[in-house]
Short mmCIF file of C-alpha atoms and ligand atoms in Angstrom, two decimals:
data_model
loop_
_atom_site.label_atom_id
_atom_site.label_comp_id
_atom_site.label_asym_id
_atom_site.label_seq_id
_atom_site.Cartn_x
_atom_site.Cartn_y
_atom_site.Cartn_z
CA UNK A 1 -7.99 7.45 -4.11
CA UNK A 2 -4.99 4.94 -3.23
CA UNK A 3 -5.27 1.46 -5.22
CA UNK A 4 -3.75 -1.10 -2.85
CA UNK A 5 -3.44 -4.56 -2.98
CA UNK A 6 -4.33 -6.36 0.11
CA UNK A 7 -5.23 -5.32 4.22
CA UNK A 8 -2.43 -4.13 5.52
CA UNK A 9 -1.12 -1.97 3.04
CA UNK A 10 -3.12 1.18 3.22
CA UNK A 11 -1.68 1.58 6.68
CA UNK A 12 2.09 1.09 5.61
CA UNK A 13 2.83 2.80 2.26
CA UNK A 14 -0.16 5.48 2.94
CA UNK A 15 -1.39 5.76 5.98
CA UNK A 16 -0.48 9.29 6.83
CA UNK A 17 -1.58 10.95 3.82
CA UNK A 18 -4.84 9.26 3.81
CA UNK A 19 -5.11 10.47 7.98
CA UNK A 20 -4.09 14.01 6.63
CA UNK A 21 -6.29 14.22 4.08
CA UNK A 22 -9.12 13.12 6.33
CA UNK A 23 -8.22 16.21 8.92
CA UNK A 24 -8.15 18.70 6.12
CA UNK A 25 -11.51 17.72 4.56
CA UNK A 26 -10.51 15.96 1.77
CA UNK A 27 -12.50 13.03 0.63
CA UNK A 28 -10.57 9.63 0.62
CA UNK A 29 -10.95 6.18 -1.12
CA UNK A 30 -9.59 3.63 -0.64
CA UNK A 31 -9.68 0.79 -2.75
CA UNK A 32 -8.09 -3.36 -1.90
CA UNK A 33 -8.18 -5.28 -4.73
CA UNK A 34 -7.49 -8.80 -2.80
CA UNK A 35 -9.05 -10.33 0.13
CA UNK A 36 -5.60 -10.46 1.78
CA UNK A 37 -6.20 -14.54 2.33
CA UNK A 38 -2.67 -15.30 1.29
CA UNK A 39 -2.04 -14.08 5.31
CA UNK A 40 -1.49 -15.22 8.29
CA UNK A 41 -4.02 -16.46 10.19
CA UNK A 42 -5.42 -16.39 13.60
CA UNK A 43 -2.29 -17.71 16.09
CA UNK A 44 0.21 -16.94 12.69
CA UNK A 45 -0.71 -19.64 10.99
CA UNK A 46 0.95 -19.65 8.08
CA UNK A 47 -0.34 -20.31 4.66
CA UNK A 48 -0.05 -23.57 3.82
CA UNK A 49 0.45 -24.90 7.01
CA UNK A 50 -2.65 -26.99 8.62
CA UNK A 51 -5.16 -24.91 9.90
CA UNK A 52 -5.04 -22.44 7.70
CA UNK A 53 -8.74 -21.29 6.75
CA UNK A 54 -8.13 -19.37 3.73
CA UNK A 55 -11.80 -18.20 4.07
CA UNK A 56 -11.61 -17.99 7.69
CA UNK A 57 -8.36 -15.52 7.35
CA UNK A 58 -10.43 -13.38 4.32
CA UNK A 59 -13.11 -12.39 6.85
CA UNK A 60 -10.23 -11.88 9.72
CA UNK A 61 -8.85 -9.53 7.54
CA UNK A 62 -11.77 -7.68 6.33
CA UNK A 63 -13.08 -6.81 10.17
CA UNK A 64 -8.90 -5.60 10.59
CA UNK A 65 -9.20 -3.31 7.32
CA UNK A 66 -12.33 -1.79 8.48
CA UNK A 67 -10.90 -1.07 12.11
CA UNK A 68 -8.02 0.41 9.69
CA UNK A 69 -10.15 2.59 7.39
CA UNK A 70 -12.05 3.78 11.03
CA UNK A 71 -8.03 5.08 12.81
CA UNK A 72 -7.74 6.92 9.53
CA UNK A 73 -10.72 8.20 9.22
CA UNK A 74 -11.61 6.80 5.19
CA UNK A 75 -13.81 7.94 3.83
CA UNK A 76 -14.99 5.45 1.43
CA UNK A 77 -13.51 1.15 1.10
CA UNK A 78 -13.84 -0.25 -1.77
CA UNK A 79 -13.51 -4.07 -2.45
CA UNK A 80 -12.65 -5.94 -5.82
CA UNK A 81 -12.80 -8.44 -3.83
CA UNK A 82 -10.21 -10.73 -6.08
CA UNK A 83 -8.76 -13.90 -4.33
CA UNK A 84 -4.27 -12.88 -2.80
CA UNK A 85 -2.34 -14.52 -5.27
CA UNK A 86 0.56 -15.47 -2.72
CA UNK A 87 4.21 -14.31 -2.94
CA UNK A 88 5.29 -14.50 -6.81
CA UNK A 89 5.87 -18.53 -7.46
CA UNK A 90 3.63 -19.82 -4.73
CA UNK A 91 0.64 -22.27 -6.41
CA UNK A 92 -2.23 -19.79 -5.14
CA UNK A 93 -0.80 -17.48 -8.02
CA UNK A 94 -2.94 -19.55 -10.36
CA UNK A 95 -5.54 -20.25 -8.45
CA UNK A 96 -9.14 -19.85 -9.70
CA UNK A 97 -9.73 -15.87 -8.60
CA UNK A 98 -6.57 -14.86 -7.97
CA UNK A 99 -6.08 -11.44 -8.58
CA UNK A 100 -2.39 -12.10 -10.32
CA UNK A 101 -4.72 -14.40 -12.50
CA UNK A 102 -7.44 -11.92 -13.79
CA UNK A 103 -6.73 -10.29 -16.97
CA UNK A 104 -5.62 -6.51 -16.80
CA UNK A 105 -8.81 -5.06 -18.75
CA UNK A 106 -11.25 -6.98 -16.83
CA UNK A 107 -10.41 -5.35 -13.33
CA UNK A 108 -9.56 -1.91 -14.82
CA UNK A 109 -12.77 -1.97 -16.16
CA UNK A 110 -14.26 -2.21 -13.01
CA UNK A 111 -11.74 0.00 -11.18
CA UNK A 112 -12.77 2.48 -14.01
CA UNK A 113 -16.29 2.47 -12.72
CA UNK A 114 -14.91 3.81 -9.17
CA UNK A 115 -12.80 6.08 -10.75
CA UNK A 116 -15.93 8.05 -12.64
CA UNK A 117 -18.21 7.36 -9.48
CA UNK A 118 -15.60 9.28 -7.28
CA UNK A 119 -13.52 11.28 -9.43
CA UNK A 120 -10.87 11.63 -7.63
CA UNK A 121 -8.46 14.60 -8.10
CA UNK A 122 -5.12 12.25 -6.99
CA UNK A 123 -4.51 8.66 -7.50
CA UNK A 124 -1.85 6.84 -5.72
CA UNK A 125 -0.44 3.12 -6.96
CA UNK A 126 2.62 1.32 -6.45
CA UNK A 127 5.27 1.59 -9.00
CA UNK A 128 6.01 -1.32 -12.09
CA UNK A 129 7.27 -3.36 -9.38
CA UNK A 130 4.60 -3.13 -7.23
CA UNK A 131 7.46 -1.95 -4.96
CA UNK A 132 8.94 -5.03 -3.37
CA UNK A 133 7.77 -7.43 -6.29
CA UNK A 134 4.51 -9.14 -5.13
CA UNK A 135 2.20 -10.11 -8.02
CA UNK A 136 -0.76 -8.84 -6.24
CA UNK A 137 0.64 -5.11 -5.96
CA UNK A 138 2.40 -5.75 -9.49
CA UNK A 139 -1.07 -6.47 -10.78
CA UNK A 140 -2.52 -3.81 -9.14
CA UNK A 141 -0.12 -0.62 -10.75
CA UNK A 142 -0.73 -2.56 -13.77
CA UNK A 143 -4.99 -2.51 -13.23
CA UNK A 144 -4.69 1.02 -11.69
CA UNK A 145 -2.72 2.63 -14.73
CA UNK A 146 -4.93 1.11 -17.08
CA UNK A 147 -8.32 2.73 -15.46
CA UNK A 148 -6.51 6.08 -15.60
CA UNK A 149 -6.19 5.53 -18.88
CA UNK A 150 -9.48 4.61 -19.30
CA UNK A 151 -10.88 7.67 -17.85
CA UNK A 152 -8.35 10.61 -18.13
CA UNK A 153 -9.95 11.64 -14.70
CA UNK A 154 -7.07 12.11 -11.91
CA UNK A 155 -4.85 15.39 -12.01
CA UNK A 156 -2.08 13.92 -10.72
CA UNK A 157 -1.10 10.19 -10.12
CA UNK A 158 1.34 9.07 -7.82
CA UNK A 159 3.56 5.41 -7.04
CA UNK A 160 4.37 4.99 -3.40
CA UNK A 161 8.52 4.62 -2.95
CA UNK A 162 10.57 4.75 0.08
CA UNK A 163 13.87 6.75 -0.15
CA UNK A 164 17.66 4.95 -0.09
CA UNK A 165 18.61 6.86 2.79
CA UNK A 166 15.64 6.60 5.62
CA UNK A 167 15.65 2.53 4.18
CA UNK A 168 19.13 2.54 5.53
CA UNK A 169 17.38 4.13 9.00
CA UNK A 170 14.66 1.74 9.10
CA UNK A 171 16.87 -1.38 7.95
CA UNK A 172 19.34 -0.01 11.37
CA UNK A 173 16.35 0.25 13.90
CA UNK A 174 14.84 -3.23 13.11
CA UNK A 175 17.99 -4.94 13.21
CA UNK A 176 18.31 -3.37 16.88
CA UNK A 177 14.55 -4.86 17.40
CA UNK A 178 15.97 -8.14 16.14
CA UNK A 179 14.49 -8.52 12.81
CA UNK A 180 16.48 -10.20 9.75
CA UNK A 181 14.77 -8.91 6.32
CA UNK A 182 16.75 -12.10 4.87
CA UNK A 183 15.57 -14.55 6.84
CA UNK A 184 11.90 -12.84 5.87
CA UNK A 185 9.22 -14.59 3.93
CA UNK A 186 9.70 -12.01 1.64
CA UNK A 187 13.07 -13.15 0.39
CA UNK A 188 12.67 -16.61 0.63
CA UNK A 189 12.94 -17.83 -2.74
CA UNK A 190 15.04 -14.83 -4.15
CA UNK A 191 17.53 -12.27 -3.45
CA UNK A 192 16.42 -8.99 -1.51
CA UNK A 193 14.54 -7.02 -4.75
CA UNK A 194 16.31 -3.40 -4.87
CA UNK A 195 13.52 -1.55 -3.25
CA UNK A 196 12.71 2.52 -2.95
CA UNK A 197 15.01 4.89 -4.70
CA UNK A 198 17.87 7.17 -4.71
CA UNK A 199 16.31 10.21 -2.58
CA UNK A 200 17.12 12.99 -5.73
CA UNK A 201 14.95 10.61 -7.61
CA UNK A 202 11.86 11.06 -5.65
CA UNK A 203 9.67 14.06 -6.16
CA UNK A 204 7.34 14.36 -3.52
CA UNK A 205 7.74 14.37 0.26
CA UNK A 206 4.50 14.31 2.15
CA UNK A 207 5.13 15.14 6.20
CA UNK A 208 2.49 13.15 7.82
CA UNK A 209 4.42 13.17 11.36
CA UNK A 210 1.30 14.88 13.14
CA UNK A 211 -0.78 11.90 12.02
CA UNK A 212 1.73 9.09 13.39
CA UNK A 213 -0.08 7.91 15.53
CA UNK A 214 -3.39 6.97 13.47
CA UNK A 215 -0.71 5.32 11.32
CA UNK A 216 0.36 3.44 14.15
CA UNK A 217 -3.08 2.59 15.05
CA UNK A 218 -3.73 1.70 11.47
CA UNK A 219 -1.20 -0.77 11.47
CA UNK A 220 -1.73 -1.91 14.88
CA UNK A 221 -5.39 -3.09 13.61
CA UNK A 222 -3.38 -5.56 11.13
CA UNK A 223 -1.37 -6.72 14.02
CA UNK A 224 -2.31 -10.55 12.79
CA UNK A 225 0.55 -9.93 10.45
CA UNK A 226 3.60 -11.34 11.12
CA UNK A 227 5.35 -8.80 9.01
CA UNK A 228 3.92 -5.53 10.92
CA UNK A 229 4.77 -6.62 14.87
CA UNK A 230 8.55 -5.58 13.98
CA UNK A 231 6.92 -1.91 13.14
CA UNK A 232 4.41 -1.80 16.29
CA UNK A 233 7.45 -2.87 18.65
CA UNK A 234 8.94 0.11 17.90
CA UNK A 235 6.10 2.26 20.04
CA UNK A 236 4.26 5.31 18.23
CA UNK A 237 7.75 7.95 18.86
CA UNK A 238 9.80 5.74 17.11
CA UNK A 239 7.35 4.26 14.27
CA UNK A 240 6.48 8.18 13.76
CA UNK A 241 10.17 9.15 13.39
CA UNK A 242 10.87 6.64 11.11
CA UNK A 243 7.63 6.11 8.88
CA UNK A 244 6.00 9.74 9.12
CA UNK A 245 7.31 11.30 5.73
CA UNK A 246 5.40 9.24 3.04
CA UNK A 247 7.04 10.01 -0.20
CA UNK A 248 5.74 9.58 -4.00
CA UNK A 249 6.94 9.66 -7.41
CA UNK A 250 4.55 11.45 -9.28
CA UNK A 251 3.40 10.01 -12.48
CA UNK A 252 1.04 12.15 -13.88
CA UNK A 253 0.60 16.16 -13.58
CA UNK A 254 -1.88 18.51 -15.54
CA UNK A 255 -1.40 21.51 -12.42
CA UNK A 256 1.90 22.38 -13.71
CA UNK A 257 2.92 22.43 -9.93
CA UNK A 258 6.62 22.44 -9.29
CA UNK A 259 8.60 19.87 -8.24
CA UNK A 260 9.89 18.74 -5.88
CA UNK A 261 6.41 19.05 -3.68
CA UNK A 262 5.53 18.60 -0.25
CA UNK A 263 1.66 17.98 -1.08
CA UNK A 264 0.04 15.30 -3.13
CA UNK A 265 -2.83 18.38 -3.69
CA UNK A 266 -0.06 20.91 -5.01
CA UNK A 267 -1.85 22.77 -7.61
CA UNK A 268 -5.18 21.50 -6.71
CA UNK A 269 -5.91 23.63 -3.85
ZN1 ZN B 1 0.48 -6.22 0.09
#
């Protein structure tokens, strides 16, 4: 089961693993805990800017997660269905619905209920963070921690990272496509957060490269995202070279297996 925040993210942070799991039988779940209306919309529209259909860019991005879930082959979606808050500071954060909004209990509660519907054997969140500082995936480590705790169901739980050095890669090869992280959205208001961590720090190293290119696809169904066209120009070779080891910082172990891993089922299997 991954816990993500809005469409789009699924494809990015765990795209491959959920594509590998998929070709080795395993059952997957995914579960977006925000419409994702915060987007851009049809023509990149930006929110806030006129013609931006909050609704209008909900049900755009619903059709795009679904043609996402179908490249890597998901199993089961699952939608809390809570309103994007926005990047942190923007009004929408305390707007009626928004997820950022909605107290922690409430939608562990109800992510609880998936978690002892599916029972899954791994559970993958982002880390305190919510890995680059968004409330909506802050909100969600914070909801998805709770329900574990809830339940005591998942073996092992796991927060997405990226590692210092292939973030040094990644930052080189979209500079060379033209792309300024600083003069991102994402950094807008505040300083570049310190994302990922020091590689010794990370303790699992999934190689998804043979399931690059149902990443790609994945993230090429989100494409109405401004943020994502840097990653699709880079064509499936490149994308795969640069995006196909997904690594984890595992959480939560009661298999005993050893560590560092190359498998978010070590010890399950
Ligand atoms: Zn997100």
């Amino acid at each position: 089961m991954a816990v993500h925040a809005h469409p789009d993210d699924e494809a990015s942070s765990t795209g491959g693993v959920l594509a590998r799991c998929a070709a080795e039988g395993i059952t997957t779940v995914l579960v977006t805990c925000t419409d994702g209306r915060c987007g851009d919309g049809p023509g990149g529209i930006k929110p806030g800017a006129p013609g931006h259909d909050p609704v209008a860019v909900a049900a755009m991005r619903r059709e795009e997660l679904e043609a996402s879930c179908a490249a890597l082959k998901v199993t089961h979606l699952e939608l809390l269905g809570y309103a994007d808050s926005g990047m942190m500071g923007w009004p929408s954060n305390d707007a009626p619905g928004s997820f950022w909004g909605v107290p922690v209990a409430e939608a562990a509660d109800r992510l609880a209920g998936l978690i002892r519907r599916y029972r899954p054997d791994v559970v993958v969140t982002y880390d305190e963070n919510g890995f680059y500082g968004h409330p909506d995936h802050i909100q969600a480590h914070r909801v998805t921690m709770a329900a574990v705790a809830l339940t005591d169901v998942p073996a092992k739980v796991y927060w997405t990272t990226a590692p210092h050095s292939g973030m040094a890669a990644l930052g080189e090869a979209l500079r060379e496509l033209g792309v300024d992280w600083a003069e991102t959205e994402m950094t807008e208001d505040a300083p570049p957060p310190q994302i990922g961590l020091p590689d010794a720090e990370i303790t699992t190293w999934v190689d998804t490269r043979a399931f690059g290119a149902q990443k790609y696809d994945a993230l090429a169904a989100h494409a109405s995202q401004s943020e994502n066209i840097a990653f699709l120009r880079m064509g499936k070779e490149r994308f795969t070279d640069l995006m196909g080891v997904e690594t984890f910082v595992r959480v939560r172990d009661t298999t005993g297996a050893p560590l560092p891993e190359d498998d978010l089922f070590a010890g399950l299997r």
